[in-house]
mmCIF file of C-alpha atoms in Angstrom:
data_model
loop_
_atom_site.group_PDB
_atom_site.id
_atom_site.type_symbol
_atom_site.label_atom_id
_atom_site.label_comp_id
_atom_site.label_asym_id
_atom_site.label_seq_id
_atom_site.Cartn_x
_atom_site.Cartn_y
_atom_site.Cartn_z
ATOM 1 C CA UNK A 1 74.971 90.090 134.532
ATOM 2 C CA UNK A 2 74.125 86.590 133.175
ATOM 3 C CA UNK A 3 76.852 84.962 131.098
ATOM 4 C CA UNK A 4 74.669 84.674 127.996
ATOM 5 C CA UNK A 5 74.126 88.428 128.018
ATOM 6 C CA UNK A 6 77.865 89.017 128.375
ATOM 7 C CA UNK A 7 78.545 86.719 125.418
ATOM 8 C CA UNK A 8 75.881 88.496 123.355
ATOM 9 C CA UNK A 9 77.214 91.973 124.166
ATOM 10 C CA UNK A 10 80.836 90.961 123.520
ATOM 11 C CA UNK A 11 79.857 89.358 120.201
ATOM 12 C CA UNK A 12 77.971 92.465 119.065
ATOM 13 C CA UNK A 13 80.837 94.740 120.095
ATOM 14 C CA UNK A 14 83.422 92.573 118.312
ATOM 15 C CA UNK A 15 81.237 92.331 115.205
ATOM 16 C CA UNK A 16 80.885 96.112 115.022
ATOM 17 C CA UNK A 17 84.638 96.525 115.556
ATOM 18 C CA UNK A 18 85.454 94.085 112.757
ATOM 19 C CA UNK A 19 83.006 95.867 110.456
ATOM 20 C CA UNK A 20 84.663 99.244 111.152
ATOM 21 C CA UNK A 21 88.174 97.864 110.616
ATOM 22 C CA UNK A 22 87.170 96.114 107.378
ATOM 23 C CA UNK A 23 85.709 99.384 106.069
ATOM 24 C CA UNK A 24 89.080 101.018 106.716
ATOM 25 C CA UNK A 25 90.857 98.340 104.678
ATOM 26 C CA UNK A 26 88.674 99.101 101.649
ATOM 27 C CA UNK A 27 86.734 97.082 99.059
ATOM 28 C CA UNK A 28 89.872 95.389 97.775
ATOM 29 C CA UNK A 29 89.643 92.993 100.714
ATOM 30 C CA UNK A 30 86.265 91.773 99.423
ATOM 31 C CA UNK A 31 87.835 90.438 96.227
ATOM 32 C CA UNK A 32 90.056 87.394 95.977
ATOM 33 C CA UNK A 33 92.472 87.304 98.893
ATOM 34 C CA UNK A 34 96.225 87.064 98.660
ATOM 35 C CA UNK A 35 98.010 84.367 100.664
ATOM 36 C CA UNK A 36 98.882 86.847 103.420
ATOM 37 C CA UNK A 37 95.319 88.226 103.583
ATOM 38 C CA UNK A 38 93.929 84.689 103.695
ATOM 39 C CA UNK A 39 96.045 83.842 106.751
ATOM 40 C CA UNK A 40 95.076 87.137 108.397
ATOM 41 C CA UNK A 41 91.365 86.489 107.847
ATOM 42 C CA UNK A 42 91.508 83.007 109.377
ATOM 43 C CA UNK A 43 93.503 84.191 112.388
ATOM 44 C CA UNK A 44 91.293 87.213 113.073
ATOM 45 C CA UNK A 45 88.178 85.044 112.801
ATOM 46 C CA UNK A 46 89.622 82.582 115.286
ATOM 47 C CA UNK A 47 90.568 85.355 117.728
ATOM 48 C CA UNK A 48 87.143 86.991 117.410
ATOM 49 C CA UNK A 49 85.306 83.712 118.014
ATOM 50 C CA UNK A 50 87.388 82.839 121.064
ATOM 51 C CA UNK A 51 87.078 86.361 122.440
ATOM 52 C CA UNK A 52 83.281 86.250 122.102
ATOM 53 C CA UNK A 53 82.853 82.965 123.995
ATOM 54 C CA UNK A 54 85.662 82.981 126.578
ATOM 55 C CA UNK A 55 84.652 85.458 129.258
ATOM 56 C CA UNK A 56 87.975 84.969 131.056
ATOM 57 C CA UNK A 57 89.847 86.707 128.246
ATOM 58 C CA UNK A 58 90.113 90.499 128.671
ATOM 59 C CA UNK A 59 88.208 92.232 125.873
ATOM 60 C CA UNK A 60 90.806 94.995 125.533
ATOM 61 C CA UNK A 61 93.697 92.571 124.998
ATOM 62 C CA UNK A 62 91.725 90.611 122.417
ATOM 63 C CA UNK A 63 90.849 93.748 120.459
ATOM 64 C CA UNK A 64 94.488 94.837 120.571
ATOM 65 C CA UNK A 65 95.472 91.507 119.012
ATOM 66 C CA UNK A 66 92.827 91.907 116.276
ATOM 67 C CA UNK A 67 93.988 95.460 115.550
ATOM 68 C CA UNK A 68 97.582 94.278 115.181
ATOM 69 C CA UNK A 69 96.556 91.540 112.755
ATOM 70 C CA UNK A 70 94.605 94.056 110.698
ATOM 71 C CA UNK A 71 97.384 96.651 110.832
ATOM 72 C CA UNK A 72 99.755 94.613 108.683
ATOM 73 C CA UNK A 73 97.473 94.298 105.606
ATOM 74 C CA UNK A 74 96.675 98.001 105.965
ATOM 75 C CA UNK A 75 100.381 98.866 106.109
ATOM 76 C CA UNK A 76 101.136 96.581 103.164
ATOM 77 C CA UNK A 77 98.369 98.230 101.103
ATOM 78 C CA UNK A 78 99.691 101.704 101.905
ATOM 79 C CA UNK A 79 103.295 100.803 101.028
ATOM 80 C CA UNK A 80 102.153 99.054 97.836
ATOM 81 C CA UNK A 81 100.458 102.242 96.669
ATOM 82 C CA UNK A 82 103.569 104.298 97.375
ATOM 83 C CA UNK A 83 106.246 101.978 95.977
ATOM 84 C CA UNK A 84 106.235 99.874 92.811
ATOM 85 C CA UNK A 85 109.168 97.814 94.080
ATOM 86 C CA UNK A 86 107.438 97.010 97.356
ATOM 87 C CA UNK A 87 104.205 96.175 95.491
ATOM 88 C CA UNK A 88 106.039 93.671 93.304
ATOM 89 C CA UNK A 89 107.822 92.235 96.358
ATOM 90 C CA UNK A 90 104.623 91.872 98.399
ATOM 91 C CA UNK A 91 102.152 90.899 95.666
ATOM 92 C CA UNK A 92 104.487 89.378 93.094
ATOM 93 C CA UNK A 93 104.214 89.628 89.302
ATOM 94 C CA UNK A 94 102.046 87.749 86.805
ATOM 95 C CA UNK A 95 103.603 84.543 85.485
ATOM 96 C CA UNK A 96 103.369 83.877 81.751
ATOM 97 C CA UNK A 97 102.114 80.341 81.078
ATOM 98 C CA UNK A 98 101.470 80.533 77.324
ATOM 99 C CA UNK A 99 103.041 82.703 74.650
ATOM 100 C CA UNK A 100 102.381 82.385 70.915
ATOM 101 C CA UNK A 101 100.505 79.129 71.567
ATOM 102 C CA UNK A 102 103.460 77.514 73.375
ATOM 103 C CA UNK A 103 103.352 76.424 77.028
ATOM 104 C CA UNK A 104 106.200 77.470 79.311
ATOM 105 C CA UNK A 105 106.783 74.291 81.325
ATOM 106 C CA UNK A 106 109.237 76.005 83.690
ATOM 107 C CA UNK A 107 106.622 78.625 84.594
ATOM 108 C CA UNK A 108 104.062 75.920 85.367
ATOM 109 C CA UNK A 109 106.555 74.104 87.570
ATOM 110 C CA UNK A 110 107.507 77.327 89.349
ATOM 111 C CA UNK A 111 103.871 78.041 90.281
ATOM 112 C CA UNK A 112 103.149 74.384 91.197
ATOM 113 C CA UNK A 113 100.564 74.318 88.404
ATOM 114 C CA UNK A 114 99.758 71.107 86.548
ATOM 115 C CA UNK A 115 98.806 71.002 82.869
ATOM 116 C CA UNK A 116 95.364 69.675 83.831
ATOM 117 C CA UNK A 117 94.778 72.638 86.135
ATOM 118 C CA UNK A 118 95.798 75.076 83.416
ATOM 119 C CA UNK A 119 93.528 73.382 80.856
ATOM 120 C CA UNK A 120 90.663 73.533 83.338
ATOM 121 C CA UNK A 121 91.152 77.290 83.762
ATOM 122 C CA UNK A 122 91.238 77.702 79.975
ATOM 123 C CA UNK A 123 87.999 75.760 79.575
ATOM 124 C CA UNK A 124 86.309 78.073 82.083
ATOM 125 C CA UNK A 125 87.082 80.870 79.627
ATOM 126 C CA UNK A 126 85.707 78.812 76.690
ATOM 127 C CA UNK A 127 89.179 78.062 75.331
ATOM 128 C CA UNK A 128 89.767 74.408 74.420
ATOM 129 C CA UNK A 129 92.984 74.531 72.384
ATOM 130 C CA UNK A 130 96.290 75.837 73.704
ATOM 131 C CA UNK A 131 97.331 76.693 70.152
ATOM 132 C CA UNK A 132 94.453 79.216 69.974
ATOM 133 C CA UNK A 133 96.050 81.269 72.765
ATOM 134 C CA UNK A 134 98.342 84.183 71.970
ATOM 135 C CA UNK A 135 99.108 84.971 75.594
ATOM 136 C CA UNK A 136 98.033 83.601 78.996
ATOM 137 C CA UNK A 137 99.340 84.600 82.410
ATOM 138 C CA UNK A 138 98.613 83.682 86.007
ATOM 139 C CA UNK A 139 97.796 86.932 87.815
ATOM 140 C CA UNK A 140 98.805 87.690 91.387
ATOM 141 C CA UNK A 141 95.245 87.006 92.622
ATOM 142 C CA UNK A 142 95.270 83.496 91.124
ATOM 143 C CA UNK A 143 93.173 84.288 88.023
ATOM 144 C CA UNK A 144 94.303 83.159 84.583
ATOM 145 C CA UNK A 145 94.188 85.971 82.012
ATOM 146 C CA UNK A 146 93.883 84.824 78.409
ATOM 147 C CA UNK A 147 94.330 86.651 75.104
ATOM 148 C CA UNK A 148 93.287 84.686 72.023
ATOM 149 C CA UNK A 149 95.098 84.881 68.719
ATOM 150 C CA UNK A 150 93.670 87.464 66.359
ATOM 151 C CA UNK A 151 92.100 84.916 64.041
ATOM 152 C CA UNK A 152 90.348 83.252 66.998
ATOM 153 C CA UNK A 153 88.844 86.423 68.434
ATOM 154 C CA UNK A 154 85.305 87.597 67.637
ATOM 155 C CA UNK A 155 85.133 89.969 64.681
ATOM 156 C CA UNK A 156 85.330 93.642 65.609
ATOM 157 C CA UNK A 157 85.172 96.815 63.547
ATOM 158 C CA UNK A 158 88.958 97.201 63.343
ATOM 159 C CA UNK A 159 89.259 93.788 61.682
ATOM 160 C CA UNK A 160 87.474 95.087 58.596
ATOM 161 C CA UNK A 161 90.326 97.514 57.987
ATOM 162 C CA UNK A 162 93.256 95.332 59.062
ATOM 163 C CA UNK A 163 92.491 91.637 59.322
ATOM 164 C CA UNK A 164 96.166 90.629 59.387
ATOM 165 C CA UNK A 165 97.038 92.628 62.506
ATOM 166 C CA UNK A 166 98.559 90.442 65.224
ATOM 167 C CA UNK A 167 97.282 90.662 68.787
ATOM 168 C CA UNK A 168 99.840 91.333 71.484
ATOM 169 C CA UNK A 169 99.222 91.978 75.181
ATOM 170 C CA UNK A 170 99.802 95.615 76.147
ATOM 171 C CA UNK A 171 102.436 96.398 78.759
ATOM 172 C CA UNK A 172 102.209 99.032 81.493
ATOM 173 C CA UNK A 173 105.151 101.195 80.417
ATOM 174 C CA UNK A 174 104.341 103.987 82.892
ATOM 175 C CA UNK A 175 102.942 103.324 86.356
ATOM 176 C CA UNK A 176 102.438 105.913 89.083
ATOM 177 C CA UNK A 177 104.398 108.500 87.100
ATOM 178 C CA UNK A 178 107.443 106.255 86.568
ATOM 179 C CA UNK A 179 108.690 104.573 83.387
ATOM 180 C CA UNK A 180 109.130 100.804 83.397
ATOM 181 C CA UNK A 181 112.006 100.302 80.962
ATOM 182 C CA UNK A 182 111.769 96.529 81.145
ATOM 183 C CA UNK A 183 108.128 96.603 80.016
ATOM 184 C CA UNK A 184 109.065 99.117 77.312
ATOM 185 C CA UNK A 185 111.745 96.819 75.923
ATOM 186 C CA UNK A 186 109.332 93.850 75.950
ATOM 187 C CA UNK A 187 107.098 95.581 73.408
ATOM 188 C CA UNK A 188 110.122 96.622 71.343
ATOM 189 C CA UNK A 189 110.176 100.402 71.690
ATOM 190 C CA UNK A 190 113.082 102.575 72.919
ATOM 191 C CA UNK A 191 112.820 105.141 75.688
ATOM 192 C CA UNK A 192 113.381 107.987 73.192
ATOM 193 C CA UNK A 193 110.246 106.967 71.275
ATOM 194 C CA UNK A 194 108.116 107.100 74.431
ATOM 195 C CA UNK A 195 109.514 110.507 75.363
ATOM 196 C CA UNK A 196 108.668 111.823 71.877
ATOM 197 C CA UNK A 197 105.113 110.505 72.139
ATOM 198 C CA UNK A 198 104.678 112.209 75.490
ATOM 199 C CA UNK A 199 106.043 115.435 74.043
ATOM 200 C CA UNK A 200 103.598 115.291 71.113
ATOM 201 C CA UNK A 201 100.731 115.115 73.590
ATOM 202 C CA UNK A 202 102.294 117.822 75.800
ATOM 203 C CA UNK A 203 102.511 115.423 78.720
ATOM 204 C CA UNK A 204 105.156 114.721 81.332
ATOM 205 C CA UNK A 205 105.937 111.320 82.806
ATOM 206 C CA UNK A 206 104.918 112.595 86.242
ATOM 207 C CA UNK A 207 101.424 113.516 84.993
ATOM 208 C CA UNK A 208 100.682 109.953 83.778
ATOM 209 C CA UNK A 209 99.103 107.545 86.238
ATOM 210 C CA UNK A 210 99.109 104.614 83.773
ATOM 211 C CA UNK A 211 100.276 104.222 80.178
ATOM 212 C CA UNK A 212 99.891 100.978 78.230
ATOM 213 C CA UNK A 213 101.702 100.126 75.000
ATOM 214 C CA UNK A 214 101.608 97.128 72.665
ATOM 215 C CA UNK A 215 104.060 96.055 69.993
ATOM 216 C CA UNK A 216 101.950 97.711 67.264
ATOM 217 C CA UNK A 217 102.595 101.099 68.855
ATOM 218 C CA UNK A 218 99.117 101.592 70.295
ATOM 219 C CA UNK A 219 99.684 103.863 73.284
ATOM 220 C CA UNK A 220 96.938 104.737 75.767
ATOM 221 C CA UNK A 221 97.072 107.018 78.782
ATOM 222 C CA UNK A 222 95.279 107.475 82.065
ATOM 223 C CA UNK A 223 96.293 110.769 83.679
ATOM 224 C CA UNK A 224 96.243 111.805 87.287
ATOM 225 C CA UNK A 225 92.993 113.564 88.111
ATOM 226 C CA UNK A 226 94.718 116.833 88.865
ATOM 227 C CA UNK A 227 95.992 117.037 85.272
ATOM 228 C CA UNK A 228 92.468 116.760 83.909
ATOM 229 C CA UNK A 229 91.342 119.783 85.910
ATOM 230 C CA UNK A 230 94.112 122.070 84.716
#
């Protein structure tokens, strides 16, 4: 068989294999990549390109190498879904850059973020004054999340009834059926209060997939699907 046909067939086979493996990893991989996923993507692309062109390399060994490189992100995703601790270890936690209009210089230094870079990210969200920001954090995917102060936000229906209410970022106090006591203390509510609120709604901690709470006591729930069908 001519070499150009071998290269074409190998390339098509590798392309289809990569497509199948990527489908297994899920749509999350199509969003912004983590540092580990970025390295994996570059390495797999390099292996696939070399394997397509170098006919001296055994196809089976090259595919085994690609599968191993893909196996680690897949394993990390699975463990992250099963364990909150592992998820925070592997993906990290958001870093608070601004709180109550004040910049945390230590947080910027920790993330190797300059003031100019932070201001640029704020401008992309149409925010031009740091003092207008109630809360801003650098998420694990590299995005900057910004919550404006109440008086700087667009007018909504609730403002007509309580224009003096202060905006505070909600915390995930229950995740995957487990209470995060640190997040609960950050919004200023004791564990007993949360338990009472669950009891009022005839819910158990294990039935809650996600619960968010802010310092004003606004508590929202997202239940596991099986609880909604009961």
